[in-house]
Tab-separated table of C-alpha atoms and ligand atoms in Angstrom:
chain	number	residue	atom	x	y	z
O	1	UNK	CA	0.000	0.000	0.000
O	2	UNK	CA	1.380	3.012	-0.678
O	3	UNK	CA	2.609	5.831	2.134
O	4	UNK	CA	-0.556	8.133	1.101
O	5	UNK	CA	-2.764	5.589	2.136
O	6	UNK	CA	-1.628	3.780	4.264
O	7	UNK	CA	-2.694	5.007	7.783
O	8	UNK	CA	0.084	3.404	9.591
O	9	UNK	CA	2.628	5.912	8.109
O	10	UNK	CA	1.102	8.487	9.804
O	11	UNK	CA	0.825	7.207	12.989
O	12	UNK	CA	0.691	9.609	15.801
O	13	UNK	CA	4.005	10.634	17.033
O	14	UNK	CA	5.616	7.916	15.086
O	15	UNK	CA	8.447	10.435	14.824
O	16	UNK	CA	8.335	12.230	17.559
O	17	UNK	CA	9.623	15.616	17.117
O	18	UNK	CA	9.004	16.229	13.149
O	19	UNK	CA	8.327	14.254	10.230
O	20	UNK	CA	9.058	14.550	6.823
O	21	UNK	CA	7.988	13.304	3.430
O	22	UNK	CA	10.750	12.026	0.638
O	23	UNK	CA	10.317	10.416	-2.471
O	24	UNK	CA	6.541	9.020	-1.538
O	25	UNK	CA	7.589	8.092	1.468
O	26	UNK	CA	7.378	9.192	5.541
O	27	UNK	CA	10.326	9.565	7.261
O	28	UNK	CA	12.202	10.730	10.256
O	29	UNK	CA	14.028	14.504	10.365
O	30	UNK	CA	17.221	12.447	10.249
O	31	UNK	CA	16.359	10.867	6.526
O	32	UNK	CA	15.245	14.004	4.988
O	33	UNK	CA	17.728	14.430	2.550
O	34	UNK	CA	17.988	14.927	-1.642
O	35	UNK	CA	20.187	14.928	-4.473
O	36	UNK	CA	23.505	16.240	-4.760
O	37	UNK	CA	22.875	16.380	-8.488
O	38	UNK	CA	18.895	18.364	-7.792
O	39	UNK	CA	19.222	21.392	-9.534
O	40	UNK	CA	17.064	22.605	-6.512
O	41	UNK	CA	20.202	22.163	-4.956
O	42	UNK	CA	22.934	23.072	-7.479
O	43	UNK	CA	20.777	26.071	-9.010
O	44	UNK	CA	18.689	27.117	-6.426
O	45	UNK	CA	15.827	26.004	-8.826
O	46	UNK	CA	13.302	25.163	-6.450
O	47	UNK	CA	9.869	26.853	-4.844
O	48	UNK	CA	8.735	26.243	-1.490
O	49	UNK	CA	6.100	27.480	0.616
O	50	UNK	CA	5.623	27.400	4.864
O	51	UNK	CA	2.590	27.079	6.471
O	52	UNK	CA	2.051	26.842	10.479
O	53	UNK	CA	-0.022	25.195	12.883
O	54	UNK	CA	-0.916	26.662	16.213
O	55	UNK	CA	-2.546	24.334	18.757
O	56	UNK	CA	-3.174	21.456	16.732
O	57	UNK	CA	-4.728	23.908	13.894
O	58	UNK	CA	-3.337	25.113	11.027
O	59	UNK	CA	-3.340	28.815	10.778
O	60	UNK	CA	-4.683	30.325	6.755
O	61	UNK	CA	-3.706	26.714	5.440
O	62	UNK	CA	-5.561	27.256	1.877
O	63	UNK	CA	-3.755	30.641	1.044
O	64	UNK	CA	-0.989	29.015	1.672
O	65	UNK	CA	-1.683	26.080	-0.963
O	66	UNK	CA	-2.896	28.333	-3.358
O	67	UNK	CA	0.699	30.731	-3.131
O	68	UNK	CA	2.129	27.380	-3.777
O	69	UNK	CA	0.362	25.988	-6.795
O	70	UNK	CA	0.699	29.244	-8.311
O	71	UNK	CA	4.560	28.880	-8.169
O	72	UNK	CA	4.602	26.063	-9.179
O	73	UNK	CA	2.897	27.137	-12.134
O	74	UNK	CA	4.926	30.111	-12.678
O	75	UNK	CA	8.138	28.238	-12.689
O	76	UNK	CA	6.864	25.442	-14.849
O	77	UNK	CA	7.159	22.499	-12.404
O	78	UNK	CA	4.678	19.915	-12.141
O	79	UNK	CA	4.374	17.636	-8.780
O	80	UNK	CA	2.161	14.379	-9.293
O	81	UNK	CA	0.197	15.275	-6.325
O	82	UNK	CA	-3.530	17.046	-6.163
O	83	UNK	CA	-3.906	19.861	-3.819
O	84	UNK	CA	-6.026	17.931	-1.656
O	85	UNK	CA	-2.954	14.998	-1.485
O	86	UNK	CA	-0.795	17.953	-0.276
O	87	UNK	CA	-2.424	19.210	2.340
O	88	UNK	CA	-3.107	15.306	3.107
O	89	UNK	CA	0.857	14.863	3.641
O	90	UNK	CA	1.347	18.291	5.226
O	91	UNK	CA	-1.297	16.733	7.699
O	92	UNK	CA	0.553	13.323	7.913
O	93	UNK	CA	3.950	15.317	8.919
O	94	UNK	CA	2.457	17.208	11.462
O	95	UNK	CA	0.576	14.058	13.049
O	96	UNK	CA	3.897	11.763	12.567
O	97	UNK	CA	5.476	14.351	14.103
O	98	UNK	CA	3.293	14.615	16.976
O	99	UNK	CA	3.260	18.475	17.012
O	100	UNK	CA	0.877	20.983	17.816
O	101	UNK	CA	3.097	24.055	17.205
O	102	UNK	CA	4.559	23.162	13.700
O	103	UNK	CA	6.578	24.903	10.780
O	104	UNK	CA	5.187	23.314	7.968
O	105	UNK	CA	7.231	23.186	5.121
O	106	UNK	CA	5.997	21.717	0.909
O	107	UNK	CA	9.062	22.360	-1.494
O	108	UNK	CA	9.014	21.665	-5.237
O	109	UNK	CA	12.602	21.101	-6.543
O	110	UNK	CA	13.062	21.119	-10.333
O	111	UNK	CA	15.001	17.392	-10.068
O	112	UNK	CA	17.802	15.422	-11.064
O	113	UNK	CA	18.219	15.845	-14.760
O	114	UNK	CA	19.713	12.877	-17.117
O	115	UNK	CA	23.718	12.934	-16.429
O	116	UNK	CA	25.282	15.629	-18.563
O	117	UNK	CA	22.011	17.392	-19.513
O	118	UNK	CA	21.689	21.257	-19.303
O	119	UNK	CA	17.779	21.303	-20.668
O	120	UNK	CA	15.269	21.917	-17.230
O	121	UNK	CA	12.685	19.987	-19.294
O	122	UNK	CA	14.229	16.663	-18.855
O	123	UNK	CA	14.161	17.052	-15.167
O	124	UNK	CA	11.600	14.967	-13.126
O	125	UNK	CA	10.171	17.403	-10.636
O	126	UNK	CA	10.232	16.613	-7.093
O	127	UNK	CA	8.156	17.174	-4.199
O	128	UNK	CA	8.997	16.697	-0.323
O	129	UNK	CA	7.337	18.075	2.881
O	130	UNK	CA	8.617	18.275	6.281
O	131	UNK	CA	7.162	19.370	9.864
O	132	UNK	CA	8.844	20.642	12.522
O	133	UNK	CA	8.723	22.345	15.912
O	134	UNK	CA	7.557	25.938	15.403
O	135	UNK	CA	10.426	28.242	14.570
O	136	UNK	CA	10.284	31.802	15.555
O	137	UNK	CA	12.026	34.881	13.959
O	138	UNK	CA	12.578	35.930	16.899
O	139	UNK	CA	11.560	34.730	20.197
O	140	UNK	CA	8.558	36.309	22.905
O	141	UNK	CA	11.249	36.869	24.939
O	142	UNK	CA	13.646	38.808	22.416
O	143	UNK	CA	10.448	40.492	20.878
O	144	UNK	CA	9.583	42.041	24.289
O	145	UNK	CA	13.233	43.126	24.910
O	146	UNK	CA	13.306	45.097	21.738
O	147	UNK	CA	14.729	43.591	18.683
O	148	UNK	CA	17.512	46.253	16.863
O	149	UNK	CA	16.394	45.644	12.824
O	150	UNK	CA	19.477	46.334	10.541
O	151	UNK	CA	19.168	48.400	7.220
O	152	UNK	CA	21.431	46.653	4.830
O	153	UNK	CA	22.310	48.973	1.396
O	154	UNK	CA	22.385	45.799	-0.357
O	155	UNK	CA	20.285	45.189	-3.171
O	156	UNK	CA	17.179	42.600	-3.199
O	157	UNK	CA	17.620	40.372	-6.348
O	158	UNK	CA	15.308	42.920	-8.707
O	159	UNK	CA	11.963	41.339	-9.401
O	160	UNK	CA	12.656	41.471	-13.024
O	161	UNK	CA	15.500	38.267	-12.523
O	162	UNK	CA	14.284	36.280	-10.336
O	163	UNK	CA	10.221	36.760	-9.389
O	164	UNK	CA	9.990	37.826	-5.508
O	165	UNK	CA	6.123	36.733	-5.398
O	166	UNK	CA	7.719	33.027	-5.891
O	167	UNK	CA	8.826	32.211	-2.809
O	168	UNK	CA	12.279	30.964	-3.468
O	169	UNK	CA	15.858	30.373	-1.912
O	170	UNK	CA	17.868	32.919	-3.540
O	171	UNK	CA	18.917	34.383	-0.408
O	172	UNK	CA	22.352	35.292	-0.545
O	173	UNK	CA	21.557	38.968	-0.350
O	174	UNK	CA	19.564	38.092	2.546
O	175	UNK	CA	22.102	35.840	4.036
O	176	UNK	CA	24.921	38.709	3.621
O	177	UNK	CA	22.632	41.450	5.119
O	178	UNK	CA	22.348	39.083	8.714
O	179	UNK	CA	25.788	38.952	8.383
O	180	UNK	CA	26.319	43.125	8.681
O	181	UNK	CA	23.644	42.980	11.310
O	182	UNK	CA	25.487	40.505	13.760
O	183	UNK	CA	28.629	42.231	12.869
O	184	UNK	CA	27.006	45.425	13.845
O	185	UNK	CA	25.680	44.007	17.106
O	186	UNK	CA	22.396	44.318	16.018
O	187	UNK	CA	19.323	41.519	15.754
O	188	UNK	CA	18.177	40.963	12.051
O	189	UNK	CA	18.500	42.731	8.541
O	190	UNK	CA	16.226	43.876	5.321
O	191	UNK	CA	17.718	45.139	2.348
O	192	UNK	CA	16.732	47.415	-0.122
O	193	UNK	CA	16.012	48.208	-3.453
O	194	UNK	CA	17.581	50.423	-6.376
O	195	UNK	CA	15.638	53.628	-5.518
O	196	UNK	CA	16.289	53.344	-2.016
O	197	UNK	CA	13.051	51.904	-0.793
O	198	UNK	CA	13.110	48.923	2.010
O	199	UNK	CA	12.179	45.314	0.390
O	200	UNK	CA	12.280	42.449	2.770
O	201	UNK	CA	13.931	41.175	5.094
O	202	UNK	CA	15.131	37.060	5.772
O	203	UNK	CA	11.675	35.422	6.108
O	204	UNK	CA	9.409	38.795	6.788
O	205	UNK	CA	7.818	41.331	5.170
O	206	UNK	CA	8.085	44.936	6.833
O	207	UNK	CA	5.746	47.841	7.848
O	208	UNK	CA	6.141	51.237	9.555
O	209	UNK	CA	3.469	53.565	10.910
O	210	UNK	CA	3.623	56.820	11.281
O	211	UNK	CA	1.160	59.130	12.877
O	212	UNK	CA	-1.146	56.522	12.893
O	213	UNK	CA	-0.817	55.446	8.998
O	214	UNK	CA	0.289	51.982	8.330
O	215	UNK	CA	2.450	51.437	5.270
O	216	UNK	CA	4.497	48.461	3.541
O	217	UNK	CA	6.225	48.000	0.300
O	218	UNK	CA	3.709	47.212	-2.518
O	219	UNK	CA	6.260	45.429	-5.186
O	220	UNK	CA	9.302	43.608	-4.965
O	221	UNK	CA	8.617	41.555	-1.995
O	222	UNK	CA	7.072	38.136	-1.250
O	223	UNK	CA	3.156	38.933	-0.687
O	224	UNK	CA	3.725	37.332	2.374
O	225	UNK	CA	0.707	35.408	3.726
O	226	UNK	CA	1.040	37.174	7.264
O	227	UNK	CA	1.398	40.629	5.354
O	228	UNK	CA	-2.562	39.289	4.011
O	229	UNK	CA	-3.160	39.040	7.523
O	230	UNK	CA	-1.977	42.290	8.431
O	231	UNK	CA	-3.899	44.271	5.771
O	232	UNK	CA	-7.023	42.501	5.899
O	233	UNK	CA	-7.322	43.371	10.518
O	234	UNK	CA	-6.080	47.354	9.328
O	235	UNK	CA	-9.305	46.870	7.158
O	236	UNK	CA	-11.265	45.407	9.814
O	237	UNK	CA	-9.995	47.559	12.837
O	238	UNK	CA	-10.256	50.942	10.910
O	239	UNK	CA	-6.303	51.193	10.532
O	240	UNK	CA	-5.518	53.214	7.466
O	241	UNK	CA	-3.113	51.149	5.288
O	242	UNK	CA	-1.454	52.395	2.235
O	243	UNK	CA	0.612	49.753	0.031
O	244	UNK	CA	3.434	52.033	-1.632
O	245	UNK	CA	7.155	52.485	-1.992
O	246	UNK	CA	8.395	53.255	1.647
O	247	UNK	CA	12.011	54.991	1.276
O	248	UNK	CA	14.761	54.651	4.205
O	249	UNK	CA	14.178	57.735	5.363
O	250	UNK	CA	10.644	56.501	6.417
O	251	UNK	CA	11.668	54.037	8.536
O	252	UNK	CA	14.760	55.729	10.302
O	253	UNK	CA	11.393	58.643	11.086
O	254	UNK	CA	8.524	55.933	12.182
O	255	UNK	CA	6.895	56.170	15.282
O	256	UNK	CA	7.079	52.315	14.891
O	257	UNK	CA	8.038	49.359	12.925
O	258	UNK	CA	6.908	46.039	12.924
O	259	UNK	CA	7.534	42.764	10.504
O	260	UNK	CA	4.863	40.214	9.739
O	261	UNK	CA	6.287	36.650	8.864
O	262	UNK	CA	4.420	32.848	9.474
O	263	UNK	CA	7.782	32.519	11.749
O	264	UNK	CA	5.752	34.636	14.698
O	265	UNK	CA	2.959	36.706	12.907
O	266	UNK	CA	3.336	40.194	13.665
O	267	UNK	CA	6.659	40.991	15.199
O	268	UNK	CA	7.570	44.391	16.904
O	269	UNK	CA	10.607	46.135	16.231
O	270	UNK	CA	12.792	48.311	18.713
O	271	UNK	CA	15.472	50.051	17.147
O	272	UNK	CA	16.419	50.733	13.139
O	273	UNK	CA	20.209	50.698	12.625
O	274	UNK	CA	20.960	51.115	16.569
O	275	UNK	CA	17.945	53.883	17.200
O	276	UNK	CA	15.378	53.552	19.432
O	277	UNK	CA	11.895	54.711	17.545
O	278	UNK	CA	9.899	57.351	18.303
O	279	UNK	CA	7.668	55.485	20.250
O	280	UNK	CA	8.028	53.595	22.935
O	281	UNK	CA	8.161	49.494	22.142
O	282	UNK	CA	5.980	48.112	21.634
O	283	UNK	CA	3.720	50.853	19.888
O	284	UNK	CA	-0.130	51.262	20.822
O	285	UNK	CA	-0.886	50.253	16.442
O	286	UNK	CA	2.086	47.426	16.542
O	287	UNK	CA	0.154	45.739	19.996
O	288	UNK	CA	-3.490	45.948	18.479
O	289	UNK	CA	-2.233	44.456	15.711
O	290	UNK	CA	-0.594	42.006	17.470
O	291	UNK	CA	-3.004	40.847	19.189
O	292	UNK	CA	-5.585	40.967	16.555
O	293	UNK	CA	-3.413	38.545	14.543
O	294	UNK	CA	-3.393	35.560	17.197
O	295	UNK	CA	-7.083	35.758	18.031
O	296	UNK	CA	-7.601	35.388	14.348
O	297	UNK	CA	-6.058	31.740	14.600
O	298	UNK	CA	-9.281	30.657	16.558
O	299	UNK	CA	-11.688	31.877	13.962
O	300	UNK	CA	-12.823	29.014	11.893
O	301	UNK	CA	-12.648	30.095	8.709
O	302	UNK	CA	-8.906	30.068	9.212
O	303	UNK	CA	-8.464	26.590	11.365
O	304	UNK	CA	-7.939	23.237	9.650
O	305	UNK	CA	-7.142	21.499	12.804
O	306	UNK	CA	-5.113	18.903	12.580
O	307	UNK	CA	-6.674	14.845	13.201
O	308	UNK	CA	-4.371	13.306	15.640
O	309	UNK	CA	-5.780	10.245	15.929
O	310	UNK	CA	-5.263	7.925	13.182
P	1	PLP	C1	11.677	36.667	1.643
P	1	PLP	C2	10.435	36.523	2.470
P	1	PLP	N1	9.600	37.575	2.592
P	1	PLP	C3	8.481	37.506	3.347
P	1	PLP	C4	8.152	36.350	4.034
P	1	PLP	C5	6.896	36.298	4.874
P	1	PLP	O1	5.914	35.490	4.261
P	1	PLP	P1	4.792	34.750	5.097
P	1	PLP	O2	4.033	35.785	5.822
P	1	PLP	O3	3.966	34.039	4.074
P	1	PLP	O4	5.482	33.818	6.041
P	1	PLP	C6	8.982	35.222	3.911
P	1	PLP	C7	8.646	33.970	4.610
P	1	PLP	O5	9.460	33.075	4.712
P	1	PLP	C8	10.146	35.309	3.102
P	1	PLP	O6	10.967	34.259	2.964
């Protein structure tokens, strides 16, 4: 029988601590492992997507699908795998896993191509899963004491090479930018773009607010699933919201600054480059919105809780 249906592979906690799936198959953290010769590996030609599960629920689970599928379309892979299979296995890791609080991970690799071949086309797509303990950007603990966000001048990979609305590993900008930050004594990084506007940062999106106006970057940057989030409680709280290029300058001035990323939902901010805000941390728009977003994880429109008995 295979792994999909067979109930047995999924048994609860069967490997205790995460799960992952591999070539059609469940198996521990420790076996997760591909190709030397993937070009998801060699050419950073793969997509991925994250999804989370809070208290045995995932959190926006369908948006998160849907992000996916549409990379996969827009980079021409093909998985053999319905959506509905998917979020069957994403289920299975979680359950194998025996985790409540869970990074969810579904990555599409382009493959291992014949030996000696240079033509993506002859590549077999591949597709493997994995669950593990929730991973935060930063932790409650760090949030509260005030986390210092680096400004990096380096560029963001322009969205005219490499698509940021795929979600992708090309994150040696990103990579390079933590780098300056920890050599700066400072907590995480964004970079920019070529007109001097803040992108992204490793794993978040980023908004500022001042005098009461929300604002994030409205191109160049993943449309983060959390940065949905975001928008859609300024809409429902009365929070004006504008989606437009937000220059440096604009963030050094902010009253505050928060991120938004699946690794933690909305995350305050401290200090830009070493400077406290103008506000004090967290800001009065930063904790509504904080809060907001983690009561919105027991609305049920937004819950696919996950069946931990087998
Ligand atoms: C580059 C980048 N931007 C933004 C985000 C935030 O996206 P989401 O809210 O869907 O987690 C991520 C998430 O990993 C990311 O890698």
């Amino acid at each position: 029988m295979d792994a999909l249906n067979d109930a047995r592979s999924t048994a609860p906690g069967r490997f205790e601590g995460g799960a992952a799936f591999c070539e059609g198959r469940y198996v521990p953290l420790s076996e997760a492992k591909i190709s030397l010769f993937d070009w998801g590996f060699t050419r950073s030609d793969a997509t991925y997507d994250v999804a989370s599960t809070w208290q045995g629920a995932f959190f926006r689970l369908d948006d998160h699908l849907d992000r996916f599928f549409a990379s996969l379309g827009k980079l021409r892979m093909t998985i053999p795998y319905s959506r509905a299979q998917v979020r069957q296995i994403l289920h299975g890791c979680v359950r194998a896993g025996g985790l409540k609080d869970a990074y969810v991970a579904m990555v599409c690799t382009r493959g291992v191509p014949p030996r000696g071949a240079r033509d993506p086309r002859l590549a077999e797509n591949r597709f493997y899963a994995y669950a593990l303990p929730f991973v935060w950007i930063a932790p409650r603990d760090k949030q509260l004491a005030g986390i210092d966000m680096h400004i990096s001048e380096r560029l963001r990979i322009p969205a005219a090479s490499v698509d940021p609305t795929v979600k992708n590993y090309h994150w040696l900008d990103l990579v390079q930018s933590m780098f300056e930050a920890y050599d700066r004594g400072r907590d995480t990084s964004c970079v920019v773009d070529e007109r001097g506007n803040i992108t992204e940062g490793p794993g978040f999106n980023i908004f500022v607010v001042r005098g009461g106006v929300v604002r994030t970057p409205d191109r160049g940057v993943l449309e983060g699933i959390s940065r949905r989030t975001v928008i859609e409680l300024c809409d429902r709280l009365g929070i004006p919201l504008r989606q437009e290029p937000v220059p440096v300058a604009d963030v050094l001035a902010a009253d505050e600054v928060f991120l938004s990323s699946t690794g933690g939902g909305v995350l305050p901010i401290a200090k830009v480059n070493g400077q406290p805000l103008r506000l004090a941390h967290p800001g009065p728009t930063t904790t509504r919105l904080y809060d907001a977003y983690w009561a919105m994880h027991d609305e049920p429109a937004y819950r696919d809780p996950v069946e931990y008995t087998p």
